[in-house]
mmCIF file of C-alpha atoms in Angstrom:
data_model
loop_
_atom_site.group_PDB
_atom_site.id
_atom_site.type_symbol
_atom_site.label_atom_id
_atom_site.label_comp_id
_atom_site.label_asym_id
_atom_site.label_seq_id
_atom_site.Cartn_x
_atom_site.Cartn_y
_atom_site.Cartn_z
ATOM 1 C CA MET A 446 10.556 -4.011 13.220
ATOM 2 C CA PHE A 447 8.248 -4.973 10.362
ATOM 3 C CA ASP A 448 5.166 -4.821 12.606
ATOM 4 C CA ARG A 449 2.961 -3.663 9.727
ATOM 5 C CA LEU A 450 4.072 -6.630 7.616
ATOM 6 C CA THR A 451 3.336 -9.042 10.444
ATOM 7 C CA ALA A 452 -0.100 -7.448 10.873
ATOM 8 C CA GLN A 453 -0.730 -8.192 7.168
ATOM 9 C CA ASN A 454 0.161 -11.874 7.726
ATOM 10 C CA PHE A 455 3.656 -11.710 6.246
ATOM 11 C CA GLN A 456 5.958 -14.309 7.744
ATOM 12 C CA ILE A 457 9.245 -12.669 8.765
ATOM 13 C CA ASP A 458 12.362 -14.762 9.306
ATOM 14 C CA PHE A 459 15.726 -13.186 10.109
ATOM 15 C CA ARG A 460 18.974 -15.057 9.470
ATOM 16 C CA SER A 461 22.132 -14.643 11.522
ATOM 17 C CA HIS A 462 22.352 -11.006 12.652
ATOM 18 C CA ALA A 463 20.162 -9.488 9.944
ATOM 19 C CA LYS A 464 17.669 -8.002 12.412
ATOM 20 C CA ALA A 465 20.413 -6.303 14.438
ATOM 21 C CA ILE A 466 22.137 -5.013 11.308
ATOM 22 C CA LEU A 467 18.928 -3.622 9.803
ATOM 23 C CA GLY A 468 17.758 -2.131 13.093
ATOM 24 C CA ALA A 469 21.046 -0.545 14.123
ATOM 25 C CA ASP A 470 22.844 0.270 10.872
ATOM 26 C CA PHE A 471 20.120 0.560 8.238
ATOM 27 C CA PRO A 472 16.765 1.447 9.853
ATOM 28 C CA GLU A 473 15.784 3.600 6.862
ATOM 29 C CA VAL A 474 16.298 0.614 4.547
ATOM 30 C CA ALA A 475 14.043 -1.514 6.760
ATOM 31 C CA VAL A 476 11.304 1.138 6.504
ATOM 32 C CA GLN A 477 11.694 1.333 2.715
ATOM 33 C CA LEU A 478 11.609 -2.452 2.394
ATOM 34 C CA GLU A 479 8.459 -2.649 4.496
ATOM 35 C CA GLU A 480 6.768 0.051 2.390
ATOM 36 C CA VAL A 481 7.629 -1.694 -0.890
ATOM 37 C CA LEU A 482 6.375 -5.061 0.343
ATOM 38 C CA LEU A 483 3.140 -3.579 1.727
ATOM 39 C CA ALA A 484 2.457 -1.891 -1.613
ATOM 40 C CA SER A 485 3.138 -5.054 -3.642
ATOM 41 C CA THR A 486 0.261 -7.043 -5.062
ATOM 42 C CA ILE A 487 0.010 -10.090 -7.304
ATOM 43 C CA PRO A 488 -3.126 -10.231 -9.450
ATOM 44 C CA ILE A 489 -4.618 -13.723 -9.776
ATOM 45 C CA GLU A 490 -4.235 -13.523 -13.571
ATOM 46 C CA GLU A 491 -0.456 -13.447 -13.135
ATOM 47 C CA ILE A 492 -0.490 -16.430 -10.807
ATOM 48 C CA ILE A 493 -2.452 -18.652 -13.179
ATOM 49 C CA GLY A 494 -0.931 -17.255 -16.404
ATOM 50 C CA SER A 495 1.680 -19.046 -18.442
ATOM 51 C CA GLY A 496 5.374 -18.729 -17.692
ATOM 52 C CA GLY A 497 8.279 -17.874 -19.942
ATOM 53 C CA GLY A 498 10.698 -15.319 -18.600
ATOM 54 C CA GLU A 499 10.434 -13.057 -15.606
ATOM 55 C CA ALA A 500 6.859 -12.737 -14.344
ATOM 56 C CA LYS A 501 5.221 -9.298 -14.239
ATOM 57 C CA GLY A 502 4.962 -9.463 -10.447
ATOM 58 C CA THR A 503 8.685 -10.186 -10.184
ATOM 59 C CA GLN A 504 9.428 -7.281 -12.518
ATOM 60 C CA ARG A 505 7.282 -4.907 -10.438
ATOM 61 C CA LEU A 506 8.942 -5.972 -7.179
ATOM 62 C CA ARG A 507 12.439 -5.746 -8.680
ATOM 63 C CA ASN A 508 11.706 -2.251 -10.016
ATOM 64 C CA ALA A 509 10.196 -1.114 -6.704
ATOM 65 C CA LEU A 510 13.287 -2.302 -4.821
ATOM 66 C CA LYS A 511 15.656 -0.374 -7.139
#
């Protein structure tokens, strides 16, 4: 599970029985989550830009996870 994320240097950490629950009960959600995270990017301009509210990267990720 999440092999493509690991190959892209994502650090995956499961808590309690999350891996078993995702793998057994919600495998389609795990695939969708992996796809959203692999497609997510954060331009350097957003990292060094000023704050004030929800960052554009956070907005994009939140909207992709809807």
